[in-house]
Coordinates of C-alpha atoms in Angstrom, one line a residue:
Chain A
M144 CA 16.7 -24.3 -5.8
L145 CA 16.6 -23.8 -2.1
K146 CA 18.1 -20.9 -0.3
P147 CA 17.7 -19.7 3.5
L148 CA 15.8 -16.5 4.2
G149 CA 16.9 -15.7 7.5
D150 CA 17.0 -18.6 10.3
S151 CA 13.2 -19.4 10.1
S152 CA 12.2 -19.4 6.2
I153 CA 13.3 -21.3 3.0
L154 CA 13.0 -19.9 -0.5
V155 CA 12.1 -22.5 -3.1
Q156 CA 12.6 -21.2 -6.6
L157 CA 11.2 -23.2 -9.4
G158 CA 12.1 -20.8 -12.2
D159 CA 12.7 -17.2 -13.2
E160 CA 9.9 -15.7 -15.2
I161 CA 6.3 -14.8 -15.0
D162 CA 4.6 -17.8 -16.8
S163 CA 1.4 -19.5 -16.3
A164 CA 2.7 -23.1 -16.5
L165 CA 5.4 -22.4 -14.0
N166 CA 3.0 -20.7 -11.7
Q167 CA 0.8 -23.8 -12.0
R168 CA 3.8 -26.0 -10.6
V169 CA 4.3 -23.3 -7.8
H170 CA 0.7 -23.9 -6.6
T171 CA 1.1 -27.7 -7.0
L172 CA 4.1 -27.8 -4.8
D173 CA 2.6 -25.4 -2.4
A174 CA -0.4 -27.8 -1.8
L175 CA 2.2 -30.8 -1.4
L176 CA 4.2 -28.6 1.1
Q177 CA 1.1 -28.3 3.4
S178 CA 1.4 -31.9 4.6
I179 CA 5.1 -31.3 6.2
P180 CA 4.0 -30.9 9.9
T181 CA 6.9 -28.7 10.8
V182 CA 6.0 -26.1 8.1
I183 CA 4.0 -23.3 9.8
E184 CA 2.9 -21.5 6.7
T185 CA 3.9 -20.7 2.9
V186 CA 3.8 -17.9 0.5
P187 CA 3.5 -19.1 -3.2
A188 CA 4.4 -16.3 -5.5
Y189 CA 5.1 -16.1 -9.4
C190 CA 8.0 -18.5 -9.5
T191 CA 8.8 -19.3 -5.8
V192 CA 7.4 -20.7 -2.7
L193 CA 8.8 -19.0 0.7
V194 CA 8.2 -21.7 3.5
H195 CA 8.2 -20.4 7.1
Y196 CA 9.2 -23.0 9.9
D197 CA 10.0 -22.7 13.5
P198 CA 13.6 -23.1 14.3
L199 CA 12.9 -24.3 17.8
I200 CA 11.4 -27.7 16.6
T201 CA 13.3 -28.2 13.3
T202 CA 16.6 -27.6 11.5
Y203 CA 17.2 -25.9 8.4
N204 CA 18.6 -29.4 6.9
Q205 CA 15.7 -31.4 8.1
I206 CA 13.0 -29.1 6.6
K207 CA 15.2 -28.7 3.5
N208 CA 15.1 -32.7 3.0
R209 CA 11.6 -32.7 3.5
I210 CA 11.0 -29.9 0.8
E211 CA 13.3 -31.7 -1.5
E212 CA 11.3 -34.8 -1.3
K213 CA 8.0 -32.9 -2.3
I214 CA 9.9 -31.2 -5.3
S215 CA 10.9 -34.7 -6.5
Q216 CA 7.2 -35.9 -6.4
L217 CA 6.1 -32.6 -8.3
D218 CA 6.5 -34.1 -11.7
E219 CA 4.0 -37.2 -10.9
S220 CA 1.6 -34.9 -9.1
T221 CA -1.6 -34.0 -10.9
H222 CA -2.2 -30.3 -10.8
R223 CA -4.2 -29.1 -7.9
P224 CA -7.8 -28.4 -9.4
S225 CA -8.4 -24.5 -9.6
R226 CA -11.5 -22.8 -8.7
R227 CA -13.3 -20.7 -11.4
L228 CA -14.8 -17.6 -9.9
E229 CA -17.0 -15.0 -11.9
I230 CA -16.5 -11.4 -10.7
P231 CA -19.2 -8.7 -11.7
V232 CA -17.5 -5.5 -12.7
L233 CA -19.2 -2.1 -13.1
Y234 CA -16.7 -0.6 -15.8
G235 CA -16.6 3.2 -15.9
N236 CA -15.2 6.3 -14.3
A237 CA -14.3 5.4 -10.6
S238 CA -16.0 7.3 -7.9
G239 CA -14.5 7.8 -4.4
L240 CA -11.1 8.6 -5.6
D241 CA -9.3 11.7 -4.0
A242 CA -10.7 14.8 -6.0
S243 CA -7.1 16.0 -6.9
T244 CA -6.2 12.9 -9.0
L245 CA -9.7 12.0 -10.3
L246 CA -8.9 13.3 -13.8
S247 CA -5.9 11.2 -14.2
T248 CA -7.5 8.0 -13.0
S249 CA -10.6 7.9 -15.2
F250 CA -11.8 4.9 -17.5
D251 CA -12.2 7.4 -20.1
L252 CA -8.5 8.5 -19.9
V253 CA -7.2 4.9 -20.0
A254 CA -9.4 4.2 -23.0
A255 CA -7.9 7.3 -24.8
T256 CA -4.5 6.6 -23.9
L257 CA -4.7 3.1 -25.3
G258 CA -6.6 4.5 -28.4
L259 CA -9.5 2.3 -27.7
S260 CA -13.3 2.7 -27.5
P261 CA -14.8 2.2 -24.1
S262 CA -16.6 -0.9 -25.3
E263 CA -13.3 -2.3 -26.9
L264 CA -11.7 -1.7 -23.5
I265 CA -14.3 -3.6 -21.7
R266 CA -14.3 -6.5 -24.1
L267 CA -10.5 -6.8 -24.0
H268 CA -10.3 -6.9 -20.2
S269 CA -13.3 -9.1 -19.7
E270 CA -13.0 -11.8 -22.4
R271 CA -9.9 -13.4 -21.0
E272 CA -9.8 -15.9 -17.8
Y273 CA -7.0 -14.7 -15.4
T274 CA -4.9 -16.7 -13.0
I275 CA -4.1 -15.6 -9.7
Y276 CA -0.5 -15.8 -9.7
M277 CA -0.2 -14.5 -6.0
M278 CA -1.6 -12.5 -3.3
G279 CA -0.1 -9.8 -1.4
F280 CA 0.4 -5.9 -1.1
T281 CA -2.7 -5.6 1.0
P282 CA -4.8 -8.4 2.6
G283 CA -6.3 -10.2 -0.4
F284 CA -5.2 -8.3 -3.3
P285 CA -4.9 -10.8 -6.2
Y286 CA -2.1 -10.2 -8.9
M287 CA -3.7 -11.7 -11.9
G288 CA -2.7 -12.0 -15.6
I289 CA -1.9 -12.3 -18.3
L290 CA -3.5 -9.2 -20.0
N291 CA -4.1 -8.7 -23.7
E292 CA -0.9 -6.9 -24.7
K293 CA -3.2 -4.0 -26.2
L294 CA -3.9 -3.0 -22.4
T295 CA -0.3 -2.7 -21.3
L296 CA 0.3 0.6 -19.5
P297 CA 3.0 1.5 -17.0
R298 CA 2.0 2.2 -13.5
L299 CA 1.2 5.7 -12.5
S300 CA 4.5 7.6 -11.8
T301 CA 2.9 8.9 -8.6
P302 CA 0.6 6.6 -6.7
R303 CA -2.8 7.7 -5.7
T304 CA -3.0 8.2 -2.0
R305 CA -6.3 6.4 -1.8
V306 CA -8.0 3.8 -4.0
P307 CA -11.3 2.7 -2.8
A308 CA -11.8 -1.0 -2.0
G309 CA -13.5 -3.0 -4.9
S310 CA -11.5 -1.0 -7.7
V311 CA -10.7 -3.2 -10.7
A312 CA -7.3 -2.0 -12.0
I313 CA -4.4 -2.8 -14.4
A314 CA -0.7 -2.4 -14.7
G315 CA 1.9 -3.7 -17.0
S316 CA 0.7 -7.1 -18.0
Q317 CA -1.5 -7.7 -14.9
T318 CA -4.8 -6.9 -13.5
G319 CA -5.9 -6.9 -9.8
I320 CA -8.7 -5.6 -7.5
Y321 CA -8.1 -3.5 -4.4
P322 CA -9.5 -5.4 -1.4
V323 CA -9.3 -2.5 1.0
D324 CA -8.9 1.3 0.7
S325 CA -5.3 1.8 0.3
P326 CA -2.7 3.7 -1.7
G327 CA -2.1 2.5 -5.3
G328 CA -0.4 3.1 -8.7
W329 CA -2.7 1.0 -10.9
H330 CA -5.1 2.3 -13.5
I331 CA -8.6 1.9 -12.4
L332 CA -11.2 0.3 -15.1
G333 CA -14.2 -0.2 -12.7
H334 CA -15.6 -1.4 -9.6
T335 CA -17.0 -4.5 -8.1
P336 CA -19.5 -4.7 -5.5
L337 CA -18.0 -8.1 -4.0
K338 CA -16.1 -7.9 -0.6
L339 CA -12.7 -9.4 -1.3
F340 CA -11.6 -9.3 2.7
D341 CA -13.8 -9.6 5.7
P342 CA -11.5 -10.2 8.7
A343 CA -14.7 -10.9 10.8
S344 CA -15.8 -14.0 8.6
E345 CA -14.8 -17.8 9.0
T346 CA -13.6 -17.5 5.5
P347 CA -11.9 -14.0 5.3
F348 CA -10.9 -14.0 1.6
L349 CA -12.9 -14.5 -1.5
F350 CA -9.8 -15.6 -3.5
S351 CA -6.9 -17.9 -3.1
P352 CA -3.6 -17.9 -4.9
G353 CA -4.1 -20.2 -8.0
D354 CA -7.8 -19.5 -8.6
I355 CA -9.1 -18.6 -12.2
V356 CA -11.0 -15.3 -12.4
K357 CA -13.3 -14.1 -15.1
F358 CA -14.6 -10.7 -15.0
I359 CA -18.4 -10.0 -15.9
P360 CA -19.4 -6.6 -17.2
T361 CA -22.6 -5.3 -15.4
N362 CA -24.5 -2.3 -15.4
Chain B
M234 CA -9.2 -4.1 34.1
L235 CA -7.4 -1.0 33.0
E236 CA -8.9 2.2 31.8
L237 CA -6.6 4.2 29.5
L238 CA -6.4 7.9 30.5
E239 CA -3.7 9.2 27.9
I240 CA -1.7 8.0 25.0
T241 CA 1.0 9.5 22.8
G242 CA 2.8 7.6 20.3
I243 CA 1.3 4.4 19.1
A244 CA -0.1 1.6 21.4
T245 CA -1.7 -1.6 20.2
L246 CA -2.4 -5.1 21.4
Q247 CA 0.0 -7.7 20.2
D248 CA 0.2 -11.3 20.9
S249 CA 3.0 -13.7 19.2
G250 CA 1.5 -13.0 15.9
R251 CA -1.1 -14.1 13.3
R252 CA 0.1 -17.2 11.5
G253 CA -1.3 -19.0 8.3
W254 CA -2.5 -15.9 6.3
N255 CA 0.8 -14.8 4.8
K256 CA -0.3 -16.3 1.4
F257 CA -3.2 -13.9 1.4
G258 CA -1.1 -11.0 2.0
V259 CA -1.8 -10.6 5.5
P260 CA 1.5 -9.9 7.6
T261 CA 2.3 -12.0 10.7
S262 CA 2.2 -8.8 12.8
G263 CA 3.0 -9.4 16.5
P264 CA 5.6 -7.6 18.7
M265 CA 8.5 -5.7 17.1
D266 CA 10.6 -7.1 19.9
W267 CA 9.7 -10.8 20.5
F268 CA 11.9 -11.2 23.4
A269 CA 10.7 -8.3 25.6
C270 CA 7.0 -9.4 24.6
Q271 CA 7.7 -13.0 25.7
A272 CA 9.5 -12.0 28.8
A273 CA 6.6 -9.8 29.8
N274 CA 4.2 -12.7 29.7
F275 CA 6.7 -15.1 31.2
L276 CA 7.2 -12.9 34.4
L277 CA 3.5 -13.3 34.9
N278 CA 3.1 -16.8 34.2
N279 CA 0.9 -16.1 31.4
P280 CA 0.5 -18.2 28.5
P281 CA 3.3 -17.5 26.0
N282 CA 0.6 -16.3 23.4
S283 CA -1.1 -13.8 25.6
A284 CA -1.9 -10.4 24.2
T285 CA 0.3 -7.4 25.6
I286 CA 0.1 -3.7 25.0
E287 CA 2.9 -2.7 22.7
L288 CA 3.8 1.1 23.3
G289 CA 6.0 2.8 20.7
L290 CA 7.5 6.1 20.7
G291 CA 5.4 7.7 23.4
E292 CA 3.7 7.4 26.7
I293 CA 0.7 5.8 28.1
T294 CA -1.0 6.6 31.4
F295 CA -3.8 4.3 32.8
H296 CA -6.1 3.6 35.8
A297 CA -6.5 0.4 37.3
L298 CA -10.1 -0.7 37.9
R299 CA -9.1 -3.8 39.9
N300 CA -6.1 -4.9 41.8
T301 CA -3.7 -6.7 39.4
V302 CA -0.1 -7.4 38.6
L303 CA 1.7 -5.8 35.5
A304 CA 5.0 -6.5 33.9
V305 CA 6.6 -3.9 31.6
T306 CA 9.6 -4.9 29.5
G307 CA 11.6 -3.3 26.4
A308 CA 13.9 -0.4 26.1
G309 CA 14.0 3.3 26.8
Y310 CA 10.9 3.3 29.5
E311 CA 10.2 3.4 33.1
V312 CA 7.0 3.1 35.2
E313 CA 5.8 5.4 37.8
N314 CA 2.8 6.4 39.8
Y315 CA 2.6 8.8 42.7
I316 CA 4.6 6.7 45.1
W317 CA 7.3 4.8 43.2
T318 CA 9.3 4.3 40.1
F319 CA 9.8 0.9 38.6
P320 CA 12.4 -0.2 36.2
L321 CA 11.5 -2.3 33.2
W322 CA 11.9 -6.0 33.4
T323 CA 10.0 -6.4 36.7
T324 CA 6.5 -6.9 37.7
F325 CA 4.6 -4.6 40.2
Y326 CA 1.4 -4.8 42.3
V327 CA -1.2 -2.2 41.2
R328 CA -4.3 -1.5 43.4
A329 CA -7.7 -0.4 42.2
G330 CA -7.8 3.3 41.7
W331 CA -4.1 3.8 41.1
T332 CA -2.9 5.8 38.2
V333 CA 0.2 4.2 36.4
R334 CA 2.4 5.8 33.8
V335 CA 4.8 4.2 31.3
K336 CA 7.1 7.0 30.8
K337 CA 9.8 7.4 28.1
T338 CA 13.2 8.0 29.4
G339 CA 15.7 7.8 26.4
G340 CA 17.0 5.4 23.9
G341 CA 14.9 2.4 22.6
N342 CA 11.5 2.5 20.9
W343 CA 9.2 -0.2 22.3
A344 CA 7.8 -1.2 25.7
Y345 CA 5.4 -4.2 26.3
I346 CA 2.9 -4.0 29.2
A347 CA 1.6 -7.4 30.2
I348 CA -1.3 -8.0 32.7
A349 CA -1.6 -10.9 35.1
G350 CA -3.8 -13.4 33.0
G351 CA -3.2 -11.7 29.7
F352 CA -5.5 -9.0 28.0
D353 CA -8.7 -10.3 26.7
S354 CA -9.7 -8.8 23.2
P355 CA -11.5 -10.3 20.2
V356 CA -9.5 -12.9 18.2
I357 CA -9.4 -12.1 14.6
M358 CA -8.1 -14.8 12.2
G359 CA -6.7 -16.7 15.0
S360 CA -4.8 -13.8 16.7
R361 CA -5.2 -10.6 19.1
S362 CA -2.6 -8.8 17.2
T363 CA -3.5 -5.5 15.8
Y364 CA -2.8 -4.8 12.1
L365 CA -3.8 -1.2 11.4
R366 CA -3.2 -1.1 7.7
G367 CA -5.5 -4.2 7.3
G368 CA -8.3 -3.0 9.5
I369 CA -7.6 -5.6 12.0
G370 CA -8.1 -4.3 15.4
S371 CA -7.4 -0.6 16.1
A372 CA -5.0 1.7 17.9
L373 CA -5.5 2.0 21.6
K374 CA -7.0 5.4 22.8
A375 CA -7.9 7.3 25.7
G376 CA -11.1 6.0 27.2
D377 CA -10.4 2.5 26.2
V378 CA -11.3 -0.1 28.9
L379 CA -9.1 -3.3 28.7
H380 CA -10.2 -6.5 30.3
S381 CA -8.0 -9.4 31.2
F382 CA -8.3 -13.2 31.8
T383 CA -8.3 -14.5 35.5
P384 CA -4.7 -15.2 36.4
T385 CA -3.8 -18.7 37.2
T386 CA -1.2 -17.6 39.6
D387 CA -1.9 -15.6 43.0
L388 CA -1.1 -12.0 42.5
L389 CA 1.2 -11.8 45.6
K390 CA 3.3 -14.5 44.1
L391 CA 3.7 -12.6 40.8
A392 CA 4.5 -9.2 42.6
A393 CA 8.0 -7.8 42.2
R394 CA 9.6 -10.7 40.1
N395 CA 12.5 -9.4 38.0
F396 CA 13.4 -10.9 34.9
L397 CA 17.1 -11.1 35.4
L398 CA 16.5 -13.2 38.7
V399 CA 13.9 -15.4 37.3
G400 CA 15.4 -15.9 33.7
Q401 CA 17.9 -18.9 34.4
D402 CA 20.6 -17.7 32.1
L403 CA 20.1 -14.0 32.1
S404 CA 20.3 -14.1 28.2
C405 CA 18.7 -10.8 27.7
P406 CA 19.6 -9.5 24.4
Y407 CA 20.3 -6.0 25.6
K408 CA 22.8 -7.3 28.3
T409 CA 26.0 -6.8 26.3
Q410 CA 24.8 -3.9 24.5
P411 CA 23.2 -1.1 26.8
E412 CA 20.1 0.4 25.3
G413 CA 20.3 3.4 23.2
C414 CA 24.0 4.1 23.1
G415 CA 27.2 2.5 21.2
T416 CA 27.2 0.2 18.5
Y417 CA 24.7 -2.5 17.8
V418 CA 26.2 -5.6 16.1
I419 CA 23.2 -7.2 14.3
E420 CA 23.9 -10.9 12.9
V421 CA 22.5 -11.6 9.4
I422 CA 22.3 -14.5 7.1
P423 CA 22.9 -13.9 3.2
A424 CA 19.7 -13.7 1.4
P425 CA 18.8 -15.4 -1.9
Q426 CA 19.7 -12.0 -4.0
A427 CA 23.0 -11.7 -2.0
D428 CA 25.0 -12.3 -5.2
W429 CA 23.1 -9.6 -7.1
F430 CA 25.4 -6.7 -5.5
T431 CA 29.0 -5.6 -6.3
P432 CA 31.9 -6.7 -4.3
E433 CA 32.0 -2.9 -3.0
G434 CA 28.3 -3.2 -2.4
I435 CA 28.8 -6.3 -0.1
R436 CA 31.8 -4.5 1.5
A437 CA 29.8 -1.4 2.2
F438 CA 27.1 -3.4 3.8
Y439 CA 29.3 -5.4 6.2
E440 CA 32.2 -3.0 6.9
S441 CA 30.2 0.3 7.3
E442 CA 27.9 1.8 10.0
Y443 CA 24.3 2.5 9.3
I444 CA 21.8 4.5 11.3
L445 CA 18.3 4.2 11.7
S446 CA 16.1 6.8 9.7
P447 CA 13.6 8.8 11.9
S448 CA 10.8 7.8 9.5
F449 CA 10.2 4.1 10.9
D450 CA 7.2 2.4 11.9
R451 CA 6.0 -1.0 12.3
M452 CA 6.2 -2.0 8.7
G453 CA 9.8 -1.0 8.1
Y454 CA 13.1 0.3 9.5
R455 CA 14.7 2.6 6.6
L456 CA 18.5 2.7 7.3
Q457 CA 21.1 5.3 6.3
G458 CA 24.7 4.8 5.4
P459 CA 27.1 4.3 2.5
P460 CA 24.7 3.1 -0.7
I461 CA 24.8 -0.6 -1.7
E462 CA 25.4 -0.9 -5.3
K463 CA 23.8 -3.5 -7.4
A464 CA 25.6 -5.6 -10.1
I465 CA 22.4 -6.8 -11.5
T466 CA 20.0 -4.4 -12.3
K467 CA 17.0 -6.4 -13.8
E468 CA 13.8 -6.3 -11.7
L469 CA 13.2 -9.1 -9.2
I470 CA 10.0 -10.9 -9.6
S471 CA 8.1 -10.5 -6.4
E472 CA 8.6 -13.2 -3.8
G473 CA 7.8 -13.9 -0.3
M474 CA 9.7 -12.1 2.6
T475 CA 9.8 -12.0 6.2
M476 CA 10.6 -9.9 9.2
G477 CA 14.2 -9.2 9.1
S478 CA 14.5 -9.2 5.4
I479 CA 16.9 -6.5 4.1
Q480 CA 15.7 -5.0 0.9
I481 CA 17.9 -2.8 -1.2
P482 CA 15.8 -0.4 -3.3
A483 CA 17.4 1.7 -6.3
D484 CA 19.0 4.3 -4.0
G485 CA 20.8 1.8 -2.2
Q486 CA 19.7 2.5 1.3
P487 CA 18.8 -0.5 3.1
I488 CA 15.0 -1.1 4.3
V489 CA 14.6 -3.8 6.8
I490 CA 11.2 -5.5 6.8
M491 CA 9.3 -5.5 10.3
A492 CA 6.3 -6.9 12.0
D493 CA 3.4 -5.3 9.7
A494 CA 5.3 -5.4 6.4
P495 CA 3.8 -6.9 3.0
T496 CA 4.2 -10.6 2.9
A497 CA 6.0 -10.3 -0.5
G498 CA 8.0 -7.6 -2.2
G499 CA 10.0 -7.1 -5.3
Y500 CA 13.4 -5.5 -4.2
P501 CA 16.3 -7.7 -4.2
K502 CA 17.5 -8.9 -0.5
I503 CA 21.1 -8.7 0.6
A504 CA 20.7 -10.5 3.9
N505 CA 18.1 -11.4 6.7
I506 CA 18.4 -10.4 10.2
T507 CA 18.4 -13.4 12.7
R508 CA 15.8 -14.0 15.2
A509 CA 18.3 -13.4 18.1
S510 CA 19.3 -10.0 16.7
L511 CA 15.8 -8.7 15.7
P512 CA 15.0 -7.3 19.2
L513 CA 18.3 -5.3 19.2
L514 CA 17.5 -3.8 15.9
A515 CA 13.8 -3.1 16.7
Q516 CA 15.1 -1.0 19.9
C517 CA 17.7 1.0 17.9
E518 CA 17.6 4.4 18.6
A519 CA 16.9 6.6 15.3
G520 CA 19.8 8.8 14.2
V521 CA 22.0 7.7 17.4
S522 CA 22.7 4.1 17.5
K523 CA 25.3 2.7 15.2
I524 CA 24.3 -0.4 13.4
R525 CA 26.9 -2.9 12.1
F526 CA 26.1 -6.1 10.3
R527 CA 28.0 -9.3 10.9
E528 CA 27.5 -12.4 8.8
T529 CA 26.5 -15.7 10.4
T530 CA 25.2 -19.2 9.4
V531 CA 21.8 -20.6 9.8
D532 CA 23.0 -23.2 12.4
E533 CA 24.7 -20.5 14.5
A534 CA 21.7 -18.4 14.2
R535 CA 19.6 -21.3 15.4
E536 CA 21.8 -22.1 18.5
K537 CA 21.5 -18.5 19.7
Y538 CA 17.9 -18.3 19.3
R539 CA 17.3 -21.4 21.1
M540 CA 19.8 -20.1 24.0
L541 CA 17.7 -16.7 24.0
Y542 CA 14.4 -18.6 24.1
H543 CA 15.5 -21.1 26.8
P544 CA 14.1 -19.2 29.8
F545 CA 10.6 -19.3 28.3
G546 CA 11.0 -23.0 28.0
I547 CA 10.8 -24.9 24.5

């Protein structure tokens, strides 16, 4: 289903749910769309791809036809191979949070709220491989899933004003990593020393949408 | 070369934007008012993607370290030194040693200061645009010295050019709607979730007047007016969005996504402002300007955008 979003973007909707197979199709289509010369850039998300184009050089109908051709090739296309990345995580109470909210954000409190021992919490979070469904919120923030349902927690009702870069966190059925210091309402389980975003680098991002991530507990 | 002496409000360098990184969560950034930014570079024969100073809601005073020509465009400002005052949409010769001030005069939010040759600053991820929340570039501050590229056109030929004389068809977006007063008619195209709202909600959106809330910035413009009611209350699964997307959160008050906004979001979108109308919204005066939305089609919006863009060459 294709719909305009303003006069220079088209939203392609492939489904209406958060689902790994559907999201794989999104990333496969996203790869196919890159060969259309009038596409400026794309934003793959859970079940949609937003396609940005320049209306000075193409029309809505022209770009719509090109996208429809790519959608029709989707079923014969092999899945774009996913990269698999291992991310070291130091699980435990986060440091560097603003002091006023420190107590409400600790690893221990999450474990207690979920009724899990610390080691169980670490095992349940790190045993699965997660797909990066989409990236956004801040530069390089990966939305990953699906979490074991024993780890489901609603977001904090009041987001923290500052979550340090590298914080590994959970909310709902998803997990993510804060790439830059920012406000945030997810529950922090630990910290990775890896840099997810470096604007000065030739390759500024560690992750790409569609990558597979495995957390490795470290000391 | 300019040395910045005093800045109030927010001043950043912006070129035409950073493309290709939206899928990683990096907004396009670039100017809030693309037309004014393009016009400032156009007046100086600069490459269209040259960096300009975007000045928002404040004033800037600087000192020229070399002879140069500047162009200032936008709404709600004028330019002065000890001797003269210049209106916007013109170029003016500045001698080494002169102190120049871009001064707030009234309605309108953003001014663009271009320099002959274009400002030279580090290119980060393909662009000179500043994105403060992402740590890309930084806000300009007193003491900064800004360098520029060597202009390709003789400075005297660039002095005292006026956009309304140079732009062939005078299609300045503010021409019919004087800055900072009256009602702004903003054209929109219905967005993918336009059918998530009740008929009353849709009517409120197209038939009421909205005003810009004083808490606005480069990320988003919050509007105030009759709330827009939803018929579908399920959560939207986050999807990509773009400058001009009008989100309706739970309180029914529209939020317009602007240049530095997140690249994706989870509030339903009722409509999307056209490129031709974005400069008008960008320059609306908070609490004063009245905003009305009018539905248009993708094809009509494209025609208007092409006409506005015409003076800059396609």
